[in-house]
Amino acid sequence: MGTYGYISIIAMLCYGFMLLMFLAAKRNKIINSFLVVLLGLLFWTGGSAFMRAQFWPGCEFWYQVSLLGILLLPYAYCRFILAFGGKKSGVPGKIYLVVMLLCFWLNAQYGIFLKSPNVLDKNGVSTFVYEIKPAIVVFFIPAGIFLIYLFMVLVQICKENPNIKVQYEPVVLGILALFLGNAFLGIPIFSGFPIDILSGVVNVFLLFYALIRRRLFRLQMLASSSLCYGVGFLFSILVFLNIVPFLQKIPGIQPDKNMTVYTLILAIIFLVIYTFFTFLWRLLIRSVFIREENHQAEKIREFNSAISKTLDLQEILDRTIRVMKELMDVGNIYVCMQNVPGESYRGVASDQPLSDLAFALEEENPMIQWLKEHEEPIIYRDFRYSVEYKSMWEEEKHQLDKNHTRYCAGLKDGDNLVGVVLITDSSAKKRLVYDEVELISNITSVASIAIKNARLYENACLEARTDEMTGLLNRKYFYEVLNEEFEKNKEASLALAIINVDDFKLYNQLYGVKEGDLCLQCIAGIIKSSVGDSGYTARYGGKEFAVLLPGYDLFSARNLVESIAKQIFVMNNRRTDMKLKAITVSAGISAAPYAAKNVKELMENVDLAVYHVKHSGKNGIQVFDTMFRNNKNENTTNREHIYREYESTIYALTAAIDAKDHYTFSHSTNVAYYATALATTLGMNEDMVEIIRQAALLHDVGKIGIPEYILNKAGRLTDEEYETIKGHVEASIDIIRHLPSLDYVIPAVIGHHERYDGKGYPRRIAGEDIPLTARILCVADSFDAMTSNRCYKKAFPVNVAREKLLQDAGKQFDPNLVEKFVECLDNGTISLVKAEEA
């Protein structure tokens, strides 16, 4: 075969190997066109190899096969280039094919362009020498014209899609190498050397590289069964043909005399060689290539499983970065996210805890726009040749270039680009691995689904936690936040403010519900911007807003609420379309632990403060604070008239009680005395003392509806009668709730029969969940009931009633209140109401 004959053999094996490999691949238009190129190259090199080996049916035949492959290659390349650029095959390609087939037929018949080579024997080695005639230009001129056409097509494709320009570079270099290799056949120095075959090998590897860059080749293709058996067969044939001559020289083997044994030996040897090479190929592929892909696939499966079990966005981003770092040799990884469409993509996560994330990518950035329109990641080195890169600001380019950006990948929620992953190199000269692009694409696809689910969950949580109209927290979630912050701030201050809009019903009547909703939205905006990140804001009721301020004392909270109230008062002055009345608010403020021991008490105190402002003329701020209950600087001049307007209503109700049952009237009066005395001793301010007095006078008003025979029954009540008696609490509330001016006494009235151990009625609440005012009434009510004569019992002496209070402290009564009440009895602060006054 000669020394140069092995070049053709190697080229043929390379083409056969690739053909088998891509036959096992998932096919598309580009792969099919590449197979046509490989088929043409296989004709060319296979014909050349068999011609040099002088196989049957002879050199002339294999020369024509080789020439046919050469002449068909430009057409095959045309199909490949057009498919690579997403274009359809054109008429020029078909014209070239017809012309070349005609030239081939003429040359095969008459040899007028290029005759088959002459075989010369030099020292026992066959050398093939071509006789070059001027007529050979008939082959080169159409091929040259067609190549010019192909380059024009390439230029047009690159203009239409600048991003593909870099991907075409290996294709262009391959065609150029092939053309030059064939052109060099006419140079004497290459006479007898298969320079054309060698250039074809260079060319096909450049095409193969182009397919890798387009991610049309995967290492898993090397492990396909058909490729494994094909490669084993090719190598077996090559080795077998080279060892057969040696087998013929082995003593004792005479093929002419014993053909059957000789054939059997050859078959066994071929089978052993074939099995060996097939096994060796599988072992090589699995050890060198497939193990890495399997490792990557396993890591991606683990990543997929892990992030599918979480809805925490930060955890998803951290895991995404971690798996990329494990599977790729890259520098730093940054993730930028967009919170709201139209905003910048800002850094939120990195593989380095101390990385500077104070950078942003604007939505108008051409790179961002490219990622929105495409699914695959950007190879930054290739992107630098694109029109999009050239249209970027220099500052944007510098930001990406200085970090040695390697890849940019999008994180999508449907058609929306919600995030960008920037992957950098530790060195600008680092080699690019195109398999990484598919890996990044797989990881970001999985991460995008997880991010979409996490955002849907966040949105659902946000909708469940916020008020639809104002965007503030809703009442339900605000209670959760309040309880959490109360636990966190047990050793610090926690201020709470309720802001109630004055005369909002009138505002709606004057301007309509739509304008009223707009008003509430403006108020919510003022409150939210004023509080900022210092606390929490919520829509507490229809026209009420709550502000929770961790770490704020009463003075700071009051200053903030005053600022909010001033802004709300002047907010309608900015309206130019119509003149609207000024909005005023009534606000109450309290703080823990100064004025409340638990969340419930804190809320009740703030509500009472709001009631105080409402009942004293609205448009004001009241601070509920036990530290300043005796502060005489408070505005007390108008305090007397605050409750005067309700005295007639209270008197009418107590008169009705007296008419129905004189004992109930006297009992209510006594309870009012004991309860207010205890409240005063506890240091409660005058407003609270007055509220407790009114609640005491009205706490049994519901007994008006109970039959007298039950109220005055001397014996033990039946279960049914006792249930009727218990119903007087709800009956009292039913009466009071129709008097909006007195609704502030409801917490005390509804809870005065609750027990500290939770066994009371009607709600069976316990401990400090019972309002403080109700716990005070409970002690006063029980003490008067024990020390008063009734139709079913005589009055207990004071010392007996005192002992019973102490015995039931912590069971029926608040132990702290019992201790204080007993102390007042002992020191004379509270004295027994005389029987004649009862």
CSV table of N, CA, C and O in Angstrom, one decimal, residues 1 24-25 101 120 156 230 263 271 338 392 407 416 475 501 505 518 555 562 571 616 701 755 777:
chain,number,residue,atom,x,y,z
A,1,MET,N,0.8,-1.2,0.0
A,1,MET,CA,0.0,0.0,0.0
A,1,MET,C,0.9,1.3,0.0
A,1,MET,O,0.4,2.3,-0.5
A,24,ALA,N,-26.2,7.4,15.1
A,24,ALA,CA,-26.8,7.0,16.4
A,24,ALA,C,-27.4,8.2,17.1
A,24,ALA,O,-28.0,8.1,18.1
A,25,ALA,N,-27.1,9.4,16.6
A,25,ALA,CA,-27.5,10.7,17.3
A,25,ALA,C,-29.0,11.0,16.9
A,25,ALA,O,-29.6,10.5,15.9
A,101,LEU,N,-21.9,16.3,-12.2
A,101,LEU,CA,-22.3,14.9,-12.6
A,101,LEU,C,-22.0,14.7,-14.1
A,101,LEU,O,-21.5,13.7,-14.5
A,120,LEU,N,3.7,3.5,-10.2
A,120,LEU,CA,5.1,3.3,-10.4
A,120,LEU,C,5.7,2.5,-9.2
A,120,LEU,O,5.3,2.7,-8.1
A,156,GLN,N,-24.4,36.8,3.9
A,156,GLN,CA,-25.8,37.2,4.1
A,156,GLN,C,-26.3,36.6,5.4
A,156,GLN,O,-27.1,37.3,6.1
A,230,GLY,N,-19.6,-0.8,15.5
A,230,GLY,CA,-19.0,-0.3,14.2
A,230,GLY,C,-17.5,0.0,14.4
A,230,GLY,O,-16.7,-0.3,13.5
A,263,THR,N,-9.6,-21.4,7.1
A,263,THR,CA,-10.7,-20.4,7.2
A,263,THR,C,-11.2,-20.3,8.6
A,263,THR,O,-11.6,-19.3,9.1
A,271,LEU,N,-12.8,-13.0,15.2
A,271,LEU,CA,-13.8,-12.8,16.2
A,271,LEU,C,-13.1,-12.4,17.5
A,271,LEU,O,-13.7,-11.5,18.2
A,338,GLN,N,-34.7,40.4,39.4
A,338,GLN,CA,-35.6,41.5,39.2
A,338,GLN,C,-36.8,41.3,40.0
A,338,GLN,O,-37.6,40.3,39.8
A,392,MET,N,-24.0,48.1,23.4
A,392,MET,CA,-23.9,48.3,24.8
A,392,MET,C,-23.1,49.5,25.2
A,392,MET,O,-22.2,49.9,24.4
A,407,TYR,N,-19.9,33.2,30.9
A,407,TYR,CA,-21.3,32.8,30.4
A,407,TYR,C,-22.3,33.8,31.1
A,407,TYR,O,-22.1,34.3,32.2
A,416,ASN,N,-41.1,35.7,31.0
A,416,ASN,CA,-40.5,36.8,31.7
A,416,ASN,C,-39.1,36.4,32.2
A,416,ASN,O,-38.9,35.3,32.8
A,475,ARG,N,-55.3,42.3,58.7
A,475,ARG,CA,-55.5,42.2,60.1
A,475,ARG,C,-55.0,40.9,60.7
A,475,ARG,O,-54.3,40.8,61.7
A,501,VAL,N,-59.4,56.9,61.0
A,501,VAL,CA,-59.8,58.0,60.2
A,501,VAL,C,-61.2,58.6,60.7
A,501,VAL,O,-62.1,57.9,60.8
A,505,LYS,N,-67.2,57.9,57.0
A,505,LYS,CA,-68.6,57.6,56.4
A,505,LYS,C,-69.1,58.9,55.7
A,505,LYS,O,-69.6,58.8,54.6
A,518,LEU,N,-59.7,55.8,47.2
A,518,LEU,CA,-58.5,56.6,46.9
A,518,LEU,C,-57.9,57.2,48.1
A,518,LEU,O,-56.7,57.3,48.3
A,555,PHE,N,-42.4,58.2,73.3
A,555,PHE,CA,-42.1,59.6,72.8
A,555,PHE,C,-41.8,59.5,71.3
A,555,PHE,O,-42.3,60.3,70.5
A,562,GLU,N,-47.6,61.8,65.0
A,562,GLU,CA,-47.9,63.2,64.8
A,562,GLU,C,-47.5,63.6,63.4
A,562,GLU,O,-48.3,64.3,62.7
A,571,MET,N,-52.9,66.2,52.9
A,571,MET,CA,-52.7,65.4,51.6
A,571,MET,C,-53.7,65.9,50.5
A,571,MET,O,-53.4,65.8,49.3
A,616,SER,N,-63.5,62.5,73.0
A,616,SER,CA,-63.1,63.9,73.5
A,616,SER,C,-63.0,64.9,72.3
A,616,SER,O,-62.4,65.9,72.4
A,701,VAL,N,-76.7,44.5,83.4
A,701,VAL,CA,-77.9,45.1,82.8
A,701,VAL,C,-78.7,44.0,82.1
A,701,VAL,O,-79.9,44.1,81.9
A,755,ARG,N,-62.9,33.0,84.4
A,755,ARG,CA,-62.0,32.6,85.6
A,755,ARG,C,-60.6,32.6,85.1
A,755,ARG,O,-60.3,32.3,83.9
A,777,LEU,N,-63.2,43.7,87.6
A,777,LEU,CA,-64.7,43.5,87.9
A,777,LEU,C,-65.0,42.2,88.5
A,777,LEU,O,-65.8,42.1,89.4
